[in-house]
Amino acid sequence: MGAHDRPPSKHHNPHAHVIHQPGRRLLFKIPLKFVWNKVAGHGKRSGNAALNLVSFIDFLITTVIFLLMSFSASGEITVDKNVKLPKAENVEDIIDAPMVAVNGNQILVDGTLAGSTRAIEELGRMQKIDELFNLLKNKRELWKQVQPNKPFPGVCILQVDQNVPALVVKSVFQTAAFAGYPNVSFMVGKLPKSG
Amino acid sequence: MGGVDVGEGGGKKKATNTDINMVPFIDLLMCTIAFLLITAVWVTNSRMNADAQVPGPPNPDKELTPQTPEKVLNLHIGETDFALVWKQGATVVSEVRVPKPPPGDSPIIRYSDLAKKIESEWNTNGSHRDPSDKKLDQAIMHTDNRTPFKEIIAVLDALYATKRKVKLPDGDKDLPVFNMTFSVR
């Protein structure tokens, strides 16, 4: 350390501003001895405190375990942005099946337009939705071609907006059943278990 | 820092107490946390089953025998109340009415009284109770065409609140006692 091992002298050094010895600079201008001792590490307690890593690693491991427990390999299921799902408590886990989104204006099958909600409401009675029927039927036939040895599960999931009237829900439900999907599930938000 | 004490060493050349470098370990943990946080799915959606009750094709090898119709719960959603009507074929076995609670400020509708009444009704009239019986009792929902979907889901939630143990190939599972379908005219 050389000159830095001593507190700065009160006498003025005319060459001090020209050449500086390398070393720590922080707090060295303060002429208080106890501060200088602390900076130089000559005091009773060192300026470099060792960090206890045990609690830090414990925290990291707990976080990793929590995130691994809540990790889902199947990824996020996209919900139509115009659909506000109702919430329920007695529910089951989502499975992989065709998604039929029903909002205030449209009916969509995996993002493809398959009918109009307004048209059903204006008609005022239950009806078979032809576009929806054809799209679901095509999906069923494709599934059977891809997996000819497996029995067709006949499950489809309806993402229905919470304010859509029962008439539209029943029409979509019945059309899905006609197209070979009798096991219809309604997508809902999960509520925590009460009591 | 972390260290491993392997006891007092007899040798003179190498120290037996070795410090493990914790930096790569912490780096690994940090990378794992970053990956899991980025790929985490926070919004969890679930589903509620319904069954359209579409009969399959008849088996030509099987002789048809007349069967007594099962009791079916007909759930009517009215303006001011719910009606729980057990029917066996066309015969009404029992009828109970549950008043509808007044709409509150909460956006989530819940019918806890209806759920309790459905449970007591199933305890009295339910047909499928044995854990080895995989068939569920049938409920038919009758509702006005203008009823909003959130109300249908609230009633369905109350209907599925009663559960029973069912023996399945992959172990025992608590399943709702009812399977719901819509009444259509």
mmCIF file of C-alpha atoms in Angstrom:
data_model
loop_
_atom_site.group_PDB
_atom_site.id
_atom_site.type_symbol
_atom_site.label_atom_id
_atom_site.label_comp_id
_atom_site.label_asym_id
_atom_site.label_seq_id
_atom_site.Cartn_x
_atom_site.Cartn_y
_atom_site.Cartn_z
ATOM 1 C CA MET A 1 0.000 0.000 0.000
ATOM 2 C CA GLY A 2 2.917 2.383 0.689
ATOM 3 C CA ALA A 3 1.647 5.913 1.270
ATOM 4 C CA HIS A 4 -1.887 4.654 1.607
ATOM 5 C CA ASP A 5 -0.985 2.780 4.777
ATOM 6 C CA ARG A 6 -0.662 6.088 6.591
ATOM 7 C CA PRO A 7 -3.356 8.709 7.181
ATOM 8 C CA PRO A 8 -3.007 11.694 4.855
ATOM 9 C CA SER A 9 -0.529 14.202 6.231
ATOM 10 C CA LYS A 10 -1.665 17.665 7.161
ATOM 11 C CA HIS A 11 1.435 19.097 5.366
ATOM 12 C CA HIS A 12 0.901 19.982 1.741
ATOM 13 C CA ASN A 13 2.882 17.880 -0.789
ATOM 14 C CA PRO A 14 3.556 19.995 -3.949
ATOM 15 C CA HIS A 15 3.893 16.851 -6.213
ATOM 16 C CA ALA A 16 0.886 14.987 -4.895
ATOM 17 C CA HIS A 17 -1.380 16.034 -7.790
ATOM 18 C CA VAL A 18 1.044 14.740 -10.462
ATOM 19 C CA ILE A 19 1.614 11.075 -9.664
ATOM 20 C CA HIS A 20 -0.687 8.872 -7.655
ATOM 21 C CA GLN A 21 0.170 5.457 -6.346
ATOM 22 C CA PRO A 22 -2.433 2.876 -7.382
ATOM 23 C CA GLY A 23 -4.777 1.789 -4.661
ATOM 24 C CA ARG A 24 -8.146 2.433 -3.136
ATOM 25 C CA ARG A 25 -9.469 5.990 -3.390
ATOM 26 C CA LEU A 26 -12.879 5.799 -1.749
ATOM 27 C CA LEU A 27 -13.186 7.801 1.505
ATOM 28 C CA PHE A 28 -9.422 8.476 1.647
ATOM 29 C CA LYS A 29 -9.950 12.241 1.561
ATOM 30 C CA ILE A 30 -11.782 12.165 4.870
ATOM 31 C CA PRO A 31 -9.270 13.159 7.549
ATOM 32 C CA LEU A 32 -10.945 11.191 10.327
ATOM 33 C CA LYS A 33 -8.748 8.410 11.636
ATOM 34 C CA PHE A 34 -11.479 5.911 12.441
ATOM 35 C CA VAL A 35 -12.866 6.225 8.904
ATOM 36 C CA TRP A 36 -9.438 5.792 7.363
ATOM 37 C CA ASN A 37 -8.784 2.740 9.532
ATOM 38 C CA LYS A 38 -12.022 1.173 8.410
ATOM 39 C CA VAL A 39 -11.209 1.754 4.734
ATOM 40 C CA ALA A 40 -7.680 0.443 5.008
ATOM 41 C CA GLY A 41 -8.846 -2.602 6.955
ATOM 42 C CA HIS A 42 -6.757 -1.867 10.011
ATOM 43 C CA GLY A 43 -9.701 -1.542 12.342
ATOM 44 C CA LYS A 44 -11.154 -4.257 14.457
ATOM 45 C CA ARG A 45 -13.726 -5.156 11.759
ATOM 46 C CA SER A 46 -12.771 -5.620 8.149
ATOM 47 C CA GLY A 47 -14.338 -3.453 5.439
ATOM 48 C CA ASN A 48 -14.949 -6.578 3.326
ATOM 49 C CA ALA A 49 -17.776 -8.533 4.937
ATOM 50 C CA ALA A 50 -18.211 -12.172 3.906
ATOM 51 C CA LEU A 51 -21.739 -12.804 2.620
ATOM 52 C CA ASN A 52 -23.494 -15.832 4.081
ATOM 53 C CA LEU A 53 -24.671 -17.771 1.029
ATOM 54 C CA VAL A 54 -26.570 -20.518 2.860
ATOM 55 C CA SER A 55 -29.850 -18.591 3.212
ATOM 56 C CA PHE A 56 -29.487 -17.242 -0.342
ATOM 57 C CA ILE A 57 -29.083 -20.755 -1.793
ATOM 58 C CA ASP A 58 -31.990 -21.992 0.360
ATOM 59 C CA PHE A 59 -34.165 -19.251 -1.126
ATOM 60 C CA LEU A 60 -33.081 -20.102 -4.674
ATOM 61 C CA ILE A 61 -33.742 -23.826 -4.210
ATOM 62 C CA THR A 62 -37.205 -23.116 -2.738
ATOM 63 C CA THR A 63 -38.022 -20.892 -5.728
ATOM 64 C CA VAL A 64 -36.816 -23.556 -8.197
ATOM 65 C CA ILE A 65 -38.915 -26.261 -6.484
ATOM 66 C CA PHE A 66 -42.034 -24.051 -6.483
ATOM 67 C CA LEU A 67 -41.604 -23.184 -10.165
ATOM 68 C CA LEU A 68 -40.946 -26.825 -11.098
ATOM 69 C CA MET A 69 -44.121 -27.899 -9.249
ATOM 70 C CA SER A 70 -46.225 -25.327 -11.111
ATOM 71 C CA PHE A 71 -44.535 -26.003 -14.467
ATOM 72 C CA SER A 72 -46.836 -27.124 -17.236
ATOM 73 C CA ALA A 73 -45.284 -28.921 -20.210
ATOM 74 C CA SER A 74 -48.468 -28.628 -22.278
ATOM 75 C CA GLY A 75 -48.112 -24.855 -22.497
ATOM 76 C CA GLU A 76 -50.710 -22.139 -22.361
ATOM 77 C CA ILE A 77 -54.112 -22.669 -23.909
ATOM 78 C CA THR A 78 -55.090 -19.620 -25.885
ATOM 79 C CA VAL A 79 -58.414 -18.054 -24.977
ATOM 80 C CA ASP A 80 -60.120 -15.735 -27.478
ATOM 81 C CA LYS A 81 -59.510 -12.153 -26.336
ATOM 82 C CA ASN A 82 -63.212 -11.271 -26.743
ATOM 83 C CA VAL A 83 -64.298 -14.117 -24.474
ATOM 84 C CA LYS A 84 -64.629 -13.500 -20.737
ATOM 85 C CA LEU A 85 -64.926 -16.910 -19.112
ATOM 86 C CA PRO A 86 -67.196 -17.537 -16.116
ATOM 87 C CA LYS A 87 -65.651 -19.017 -12.972
ATOM 88 C CA ALA A 88 -66.458 -22.252 -11.152
ATOM 89 C CA GLU A 89 -65.150 -24.373 -8.290
ATOM 90 C CA ASN A 90 -65.951 -27.997 -9.191
ATOM 91 C CA VAL A 91 -63.837 -28.389 -12.300
ATOM 92 C CA GLU A 92 -61.491 -30.799 -14.085
ATOM 93 C CA ASP A 93 -58.169 -30.289 -15.814
ATOM 94 C CA ILE A 94 -58.113 -29.173 -19.430
ATOM 95 C CA ILE A 95 -57.445 -31.833 -22.062
ATOM 96 C CA ASP A 96 -56.275 -31.581 -25.652
ATOM 97 C CA ALA A 97 -59.408 -31.210 -27.813
ATOM 98 C CA PRO A 98 -60.805 -28.890 -30.512
ATOM 99 C CA MET A 99 -61.609 -25.426 -29.109
ATOM 100 C CA VAL A 100 -64.831 -23.688 -30.058
ATOM 101 C CA ALA A 101 -64.824 -20.019 -28.991
ATOM 102 C CA VAL A 102 -68.200 -18.282 -28.728
ATOM 103 C CA ASN A 103 -68.154 -14.515 -28.117
ATOM 104 C CA GLY A 104 -70.865 -11.863 -28.502
ATOM 105 C CA ASN A 105 -70.563 -11.815 -32.319
ATOM 106 C CA GLN A 106 -68.753 -14.857 -33.695
ATOM 107 C CA ILE A 107 -68.217 -18.583 -33.336
ATOM 108 C CA LEU A 108 -64.643 -19.727 -34.011
ATOM 109 C CA VAL A 109 -63.125 -23.225 -34.222
ATOM 110 C CA ASP A 110 -59.399 -23.077 -33.370
ATOM 111 C CA GLY A 111 -59.390 -19.486 -34.659
ATOM 112 C CA THR A 112 -61.357 -20.155 -37.886
ATOM 113 C CA LEU A 113 -64.715 -18.398 -38.283
ATOM 114 C CA ALA A 114 -67.551 -20.916 -37.993
ATOM 115 C CA GLY A 115 -70.733 -18.896 -37.585
ATOM 116 C CA SER A 116 -72.414 -15.807 -36.205
ATOM 117 C CA THR A 117 -73.833 -15.516 -32.690
ATOM 118 C CA ARG A 118 -76.013 -12.571 -33.732
ATOM 119 C CA ALA A 119 -77.735 -14.614 -36.452
ATOM 120 C CA ILE A 120 -78.829 -17.251 -33.909
ATOM 121 C CA GLU A 121 -80.078 -14.586 -31.490
ATOM 122 C CA GLU A 122 -82.030 -12.815 -34.249
ATOM 123 C CA LEU A 123 -83.652 -16.076 -35.373
ATOM 124 C CA GLY A 124 -84.762 -16.670 -31.773
ATOM 125 C CA ARG A 125 -84.798 -20.470 -31.869
ATOM 126 C CA MET A 126 -82.287 -23.322 -31.689
ATOM 127 C CA GLN A 127 -80.626 -24.234 -34.965
ATOM 128 C CA LYS A 128 -77.853 -26.367 -36.422
ATOM 129 C CA ILE A 129 -74.898 -24.124 -37.350
ATOM 130 C CA ASP A 130 -73.773 -25.481 -40.731
ATOM 131 C CA GLU A 131 -70.265 -23.926 -40.870
ATOM 132 C CA LEU A 132 -69.496 -25.146 -37.355
ATOM 133 C CA PHE A 133 -70.864 -28.592 -38.185
ATOM 134 C CA ASN A 134 -68.675 -28.893 -41.325
ATOM 135 C CA LEU A 135 -65.507 -27.698 -39.564
ATOM 136 C CA LEU A 136 -65.973 -30.084 -36.630
ATOM 137 C CA LYS A 137 -66.852 -32.979 -38.939
ATOM 138 C CA ASN A 138 -63.661 -32.353 -40.968
ATOM 139 C CA LYS A 139 -61.630 -32.322 -37.771
ATOM 140 C CA ARG A 140 -63.180 -35.615 -36.687
ATOM 141 C CA GLU A 141 -62.434 -37.266 -40.040
ATOM 142 C CA LEU A 142 -58.856 -35.980 -39.966
ATOM 143 C CA TRP A 143 -58.391 -37.393 -36.456
ATOM 144 C CA LYS A 144 -59.708 -40.777 -37.606
ATOM 145 C CA GLN A 145 -57.308 -40.800 -40.587
ATOM 146 C CA VAL A 146 -54.334 -39.945 -38.382
ATOM 147 C CA GLN A 147 -55.206 -42.466 -35.660
ATOM 148 C CA PRO A 148 -57.257 -45.232 -37.342
ATOM 149 C CA ASN A 149 -56.767 -47.802 -34.547
ATOM 150 C CA LYS A 150 -57.937 -45.641 -31.665
ATOM 151 C CA PRO A 151 -61.567 -44.986 -30.684
ATOM 152 C CA PHE A 152 -62.567 -41.364 -31.293
ATOM 153 C CA PRO A 153 -62.990 -39.594 -27.896
ATOM 154 C CA GLY A 154 -65.632 -37.155 -29.201
ATOM 155 C CA VAL A 155 -64.569 -34.379 -26.833
ATOM 156 C CA CYS A 156 -64.627 -30.698 -27.714
ATOM 157 C CA ILE A 157 -64.182 -27.699 -25.441
ATOM 158 C CA LEU A 158 -66.431 -24.634 -25.637
ATOM 159 C CA GLN A 159 -64.971 -21.262 -24.623
ATOM 160 C CA VAL A 160 -68.186 -19.321 -24.146
ATOM 161 C CA ASP A 161 -68.371 -15.683 -23.038
ATOM 162 C CA GLN A 162 -70.179 -15.348 -19.699
ATOM 163 C CA ASN A 163 -72.903 -13.088 -21.130
ATOM 164 C CA VAL A 164 -73.796 -15.212 -24.178
ATOM 165 C CA PRO A 165 -77.467 -16.324 -23.932
ATOM 166 C CA ALA A 166 -78.435 -19.958 -23.371
ATOM 167 C CA LEU A 167 -79.972 -20.141 -26.854
ATOM 168 C CA VAL A 168 -76.547 -19.770 -28.503
ATOM 169 C CA VAL A 169 -74.918 -22.192 -26.033
ATOM 170 C CA LYS A 170 -77.590 -24.842 -26.714
ATOM 171 C CA SER A 171 -77.295 -24.371 -30.500
ATOM 172 C CA VAL A 172 -73.485 -24.798 -30.401
ATOM 173 C CA PHE A 173 -73.828 -27.739 -27.989
ATOM 174 C CA GLN A 174 -76.318 -29.516 -30.228
ATOM 175 C CA THR A 175 -74.315 -28.822 -33.413
ATOM 176 C CA ALA A 176 -71.175 -30.255 -31.780
ATOM 177 C CA ALA A 177 -73.123 -33.383 -30.814
ATOM 178 C CA PHE A 178 -74.434 -33.769 -34.374
ATOM 179 C CA ALA A 179 -70.856 -33.433 -35.714
ATOM 180 C CA GLY A 180 -69.696 -36.389 -33.601
ATOM 181 C CA TYR A 181 -68.625 -34.590 -30.413
ATOM 182 C CA PRO A 182 -71.172 -35.669 -27.761
ATOM 183 C CA ASN A 183 -68.777 -35.077 -24.836
ATOM 184 C CA VAL A 184 -68.794 -31.303 -24.654
ATOM 185 C CA SER A 185 -66.829 -29.478 -21.976
ATOM 186 C CA PHE A 186 -67.182 -25.823 -20.977
ATOM 187 C CA MET A 187 -63.974 -23.923 -20.311
ATOM 188 C CA VAL A 188 -64.110 -21.938 -17.061
ATOM 189 C CA GLY A 189 -61.792 -20.051 -14.759
ATOM 190 C CA LYS A 190 -60.864 -22.010 -11.656
ATOM 191 C CA LEU A 191 -62.103 -20.722 -8.299
ATOM 192 C CA PRO A 192 -60.337 -21.752 -5.079
ATOM 193 C CA LYS A 193 -62.113 -24.393 -2.999
ATOM 194 C CA SER A 194 -64.374 -22.861 -0.353
ATOM 195 C CA GLY A 195 -64.776 -24.426 3.107
ATOM 196 C CA MET B 1 -18.683 -20.086 1.313
ATOM 197 C CA GLY B 2 -19.660 -23.713 1.222
ATOM 198 C CA GLY B 3 -17.148 -26.308 2.243
ATOM 199 C CA VAL B 4 -16.757 -30.010 2.749
ATOM 200 C CA ASP B 5 -15.044 -31.246 5.899
ATOM 201 C CA VAL B 6 -13.419 -34.586 5.200
ATOM 202 C CA GLY B 7 -11.776 -34.902 8.587
ATOM 203 C CA GLU B 8 -8.261 -34.261 9.817
ATOM 204 C CA GLY B 9 -5.864 -35.206 7.072
ATOM 205 C CA GLY B 10 -2.584 -36.930 7.860
ATOM 206 C CA GLY B 11 -0.769 -35.746 4.761
ATOM 207 C CA LYS B 12 1.379 -32.694 4.735
ATOM 208 C CA LYS B 13 1.214 -31.655 1.084
ATOM 209 C CA LYS B 14 -2.549 -31.133 0.479
ATOM 210 C CA ALA B 15 -5.183 -29.752 2.782
ATOM 211 C CA THR B 16 -8.096 -32.126 3.332
ATOM 212 C CA ASN B 17 -10.687 -29.366 3.885
ATOM 213 C CA THR B 18 -11.778 -28.283 0.424
ATOM 214 C CA ASP B 19 -13.935 -25.298 -0.390
ATOM 215 C CA ILE B 20 -16.527 -25.924 -3.100
ATOM 216 C CA ASN B 21 -16.866 -23.050 -5.522
ATOM 217 C CA MET B 22 -20.493 -22.011 -5.134
ATOM 218 C CA VAL B 23 -20.546 -19.566 -8.059
ATOM 219 C CA PRO B 24 -21.419 -22.110 -10.833
ATOM 220 C CA PHE B 25 -24.032 -23.674 -8.554
ATOM 221 C CA ILE B 26 -25.718 -20.312 -7.979
ATOM 222 C CA ASP B 27 -25.444 -19.571 -11.711
ATOM 223 C CA LEU B 28 -27.231 -22.855 -12.482
ATOM 224 C CA LEU B 29 -30.003 -22.057 -9.993
ATOM 225 C CA MET B 30 -30.400 -18.560 -11.427
ATOM 226 C CA CYS B 31 -30.636 -19.920 -15.011
ATOM 227 C CA THR B 32 -33.229 -22.521 -13.920
ATOM 228 C CA ILE B 33 -35.316 -19.840 -12.194
ATOM 229 C CA ALA B 34 -35.099 -17.563 -15.235
ATOM 230 C CA PHE B 35 -36.175 -20.407 -17.578
ATOM 231 C CA LEU B 36 -39.069 -21.495 -15.351
ATOM 232 C CA LEU B 37 -40.271 -17.917 -14.835
ATOM 233 C CA ILE B 38 -40.261 -17.236 -18.587
ATOM 234 C CA THR B 39 -42.101 -20.454 -19.463
ATOM 235 C CA ALA B 40 -44.511 -20.324 -16.478
ATOM 236 C CA VAL B 41 -48.244 -20.450 -17.191
ATOM 237 C CA TRP B 42 -49.942 -18.342 -14.562
ATOM 238 C CA VAL B 43 -53.508 -18.345 -15.882
ATOM 239 C CA THR B 44 -55.082 -21.723 -15.187
ATOM 240 C CA ASN B 45 -58.296 -22.593 -16.952
ATOM 241 C CA SER B 46 -60.317 -25.694 -16.303
ATOM 242 C CA ARG B 47 -63.353 -27.415 -17.782
ATOM 243 C CA MET B 48 -66.771 -28.684 -16.769
ATOM 244 C CA ASN B 49 -68.167 -31.742 -18.492
ATOM 245 C CA ALA B 50 -71.526 -32.087 -20.139
ATOM 246 C CA ASP B 51 -72.893 -34.953 -22.190
ATOM 247 C CA ALA B 52 -75.203 -34.603 -25.175
ATOM 248 C CA GLN B 53 -76.576 -38.134 -24.524
ATOM 249 C CA VAL B 54 -76.309 -39.247 -28.133
ATOM 250 C CA PRO B 55 -77.177 -42.974 -28.273
ATOM 251 C CA GLY B 56 -74.752 -45.207 -30.125
ATOM 252 C CA PRO B 57 -75.773 -47.569 -32.947
ATOM 253 C CA PRO B 58 -77.774 -50.609 -31.747
ATOM 254 C CA ASN B 59 -75.892 -53.900 -31.401
ATOM 255 C CA PRO B 60 -77.627 -56.397 -33.763
ATOM 256 C CA ASP B 61 -76.236 -59.424 -31.829
ATOM 257 C CA LYS B 62 -77.742 -58.285 -28.558
ATOM 258 C CA GLU B 63 -81.353 -59.038 -27.792
ATOM 259 C CA LEU B 64 -83.314 -55.996 -26.676
ATOM 260 C CA THR B 65 -84.906 -56.400 -23.268
ATOM 261 C CA PRO B 66 -87.314 -53.826 -21.882
ATOM 262 C CA GLN B 67 -85.681 -51.946 -18.984
ATOM 263 C CA THR B 68 -87.293 -49.876 -16.289
ATOM 264 C CA PRO B 69 -86.345 -46.241 -16.837
ATOM 265 C CA GLU B 70 -83.941 -44.736 -14.325
ATOM 266 C CA LYS B 71 -84.737 -41.788 -12.124
ATOM 267 C CA VAL B 72 -83.555 -38.557 -13.736
ATOM 268 C CA LEU B 73 -83.182 -35.188 -12.030
ATOM 269 C CA ASN B 74 -84.814 -32.368 -14.014
ATOM 270 C CA LEU B 75 -83.366 -29.027 -12.935
ATOM 271 C CA HIS B 76 -85.507 -26.043 -13.934
ATOM 272 C CA ILE B 77 -83.953 -22.569 -13.744
ATOM 273 C CA GLY B 78 -86.807 -20.141 -13.065
ATOM 274 C CA GLU B 79 -86.971 -16.376 -12.603
ATOM 275 C CA THR B 80 -87.164 -16.527 -8.811
ATOM 276 C CA ASP B 81 -86.423 -20.149 -7.911
ATOM 277 C CA PHE B 82 -85.022 -23.521 -8.981
ATOM 278 C CA ALA B 83 -87.153 -26.642 -9.284
ATOM 279 C CA LEU B 84 -85.593 -30.058 -8.635
ATOM 280 C CA VAL B 85 -87.919 -32.645 -10.140
ATOM 281 C CA TRP B 86 -87.080 -36.379 -10.046
ATOM 282 C CA LYS B 87 -88.789 -38.245 -12.842
ATOM 283 C CA GLN B 88 -88.913 -41.955 -13.658
ATOM 284 C CA GLY B 89 -90.043 -42.076 -17.259
ATOM 285 C CA ALA B 90 -93.055 -39.758 -17.320
ATOM 286 C CA THR B 91 -93.846 -40.246 -13.616
ATOM 287 C CA VAL B 92 -92.866 -37.460 -11.236
ATOM 288 C CA VAL B 93 -91.222 -39.061 -8.173
ATOM 289 C CA SER B 94 -90.586 -35.897 -6.165
ATOM 290 C CA GLU B 95 -90.464 -32.135 -6.610
ATOM 291 C CA VAL B 96 -88.609 -29.571 -4.505
ATOM 292 C CA ARG B 97 -88.230 -25.828 -4.994
ATOM 293 C CA VAL B 98 -85.185 -23.811 -3.905
ATOM 294 C CA PRO B 99 -85.508 -19.998 -3.846
ATOM 295 C CA LYS B 100 -82.988 -18.067 -5.904
ATOM 296 C CA PRO B 101 -80.795 -15.693 -3.863
ATOM 297 C CA PRO B 102 -81.063 -12.005 -4.841
ATOM 298 C CA PRO B 103 -78.284 -10.883 -7.233
ATOM 299 C CA GLY B 104 -75.346 -9.431 -5.270
ATOM 300 C CA ASP B 105 -72.556 -7.040 -6.191
ATOM 301 C CA SER B 106 -70.059 -9.841 -6.861
ATOM 302 C CA PRO B 107 -69.511 -10.685 -10.556
ATOM 303 C CA ILE B 108 -69.248 -14.394 -9.623
ATOM 304 C CA ILE B 109 -72.608 -16.125 -9.118
ATOM 305 C CA ARG B 110 -72.708 -18.971 -6.571
ATOM 306 C CA TYR B 111 -75.677 -21.046 -5.466
ATOM 307 C CA SER B 112 -74.520 -22.771 -2.256
ATOM 308 C CA ASP B 113 -78.102 -23.450 -1.013
ATOM 309 C CA LEU B 114 -78.928 -25.150 -4.303
ATOM 310 C CA ALA B 115 -75.761 -27.284 -4.013
ATOM 311 C CA LYS B 116 -76.792 -28.431 -0.500
ATOM 312 C CA LYS B 117 -80.336 -29.243 -1.642
ATOM 313 C CA ILE B 118 -79.036 -31.195 -4.663
ATOM 314 C CA GLU B 119 -76.807 -33.233 -2.320
ATOM 315 C CA SER B 120 -79.724 -34.117 -0.008
ATOM 316 C CA GLU B 121 -81.906 -34.948 -3.033
ATOM 317 C CA TRP B 122 -79.228 -37.263 -4.434
ATOM 318 C CA ASN B 123 -78.872 -38.956 -1.026
ATOM 319 C CA THR B 124 -82.626 -39.688 -1.160
ATOM 320 C CA ASN B 125 -83.148 -40.540 -4.842
ATOM 321 C CA GLY B 126 -79.740 -41.190 -6.418
ATOM 322 C CA SER B 127 -79.407 -44.556 -8.208
ATOM 323 C CA HIS B 128 -75.642 -44.969 -8.717
ATOM 324 C CA ARG B 129 -73.772 -45.036 -5.404
ATOM 325 C CA ASP B 130 -71.428 -48.020 -5.380
ATOM 326 C CA PRO B 131 -67.733 -47.166 -6.026
ATOM 327 C CA SER B 132 -67.578 -49.959 -8.638
ATOM 328 C CA ASP B 133 -70.537 -48.376 -10.511
ATOM 329 C CA LYS B 134 -68.979 -46.098 -13.118
ATOM 330 C CA LYS B 135 -72.312 -44.816 -14.405
ATOM 331 C CA LEU B 136 -73.426 -41.418 -13.159
ATOM 332 C CA ASP B 137 -76.928 -40.212 -12.358
ATOM 333 C CA GLN B 138 -78.416 -38.083 -15.129
ATOM 334 C CA ALA B 139 -79.499 -34.459 -14.731
ATOM 335 C CA ILE B 140 -81.365 -32.499 -17.398
ATOM 336 C CA MET B 141 -81.130 -28.711 -17.287
ATOM 337 C CA HIS B 142 -84.205 -26.759 -18.386
ATOM 338 C CA THR B 143 -83.495 -23.098 -18.917
ATOM 339 C CA ASP B 144 -84.911 -20.093 -20.702
ATOM 340 C CA ASN B 145 -83.159 -19.135 -23.954
ATOM 341 C CA ARG B 146 -82.227 -15.711 -22.518
ATOM 342 C CA THR B 147 -80.386 -17.058 -19.439
ATOM 343 C CA PRO B 148 -76.776 -15.816 -19.482
ATOM 344 C CA PHE B 149 -74.059 -18.470 -19.672
ATOM 345 C CA LYS B 150 -72.555 -17.437 -16.300
ATOM 346 C CA GLU B 151 -75.820 -18.454 -14.594
ATOM 347 C CA ILE B 152 -75.785 -21.836 -16.352
ATOM 348 C CA ILE B 153 -72.221 -22.385 -15.118
ATOM 349 C CA ALA B 154 -73.193 -21.369 -11.559
ATOM 350 C CA VAL B 155 -76.004 -23.957 -11.578
ATOM 351 C CA LEU B 156 -73.676 -26.557 -13.126
ATOM 352 C CA ASP B 157 -71.125 -25.789 -10.388
ATOM 353 C CA ALA B 158 -73.797 -26.431 -7.736
ATOM 354 C CA LEU B 159 -74.818 -29.648 -9.519
ATOM 355 C CA TYR B 160 -71.222 -30.934 -9.618
ATOM 356 C CA ALA B 161 -70.502 -30.038 -5.964
ATOM 357 C CA THR B 162 -71.727 -33.442 -4.741
ATOM 358 C CA LYS B 163 -69.084 -36.078 -5.405
ATOM 359 C CA ARG B 164 -68.612 -39.791 -4.816
ATOM 360 C CA LYS B 165 -65.694 -42.224 -5.018
ATOM 361 C CA VAL B 166 -65.485 -44.198 -8.256
ATOM 362 C CA LYS B 167 -63.058 -47.094 -8.808
ATOM 363 C CA LEU B 168 -61.206 -46.473 -12.063
ATOM 364 C CA PRO B 169 -58.360 -48.475 -13.670
ATOM 365 C CA ASP B 170 -55.883 -45.777 -12.563
ATOM 366 C CA GLY B 171 -57.121 -45.710 -8.943
ATOM 367 C CA ASP B 172 -60.021 -44.270 -6.952
ATOM 368 C CA LYS B 173 -61.253 -40.860 -8.021
ATOM 369 C CA ASP B 174 -63.827 -38.403 -6.634
ATOM 370 C CA LEU B 175 -66.270 -37.706 -9.466
ATOM 371 C CA PRO B 176 -69.444 -35.588 -9.540
ATOM 372 C CA VAL B 177 -72.532 -37.736 -8.925
ATOM 373 C CA PHE B 178 -74.382 -36.184 -11.863
ATOM 374 C CA ASN B 179 -73.833 -35.863 -15.571
ATOM 375 C CA MET B 180 -75.631 -32.904 -17.138
ATOM 376 C CA THR B 181 -77.307 -32.420 -20.488
ATOM 377 C CA PHE B 182 -79.587 -29.684 -21.808
ATOM 378 C CA SER B 183 -83.276 -30.072 -22.407
ATOM 379 C CA VAL B 184 -84.126 -29.104 -25.988
ATOM 380 C CA ARG B 185 -87.497 -28.648 -27.600
#
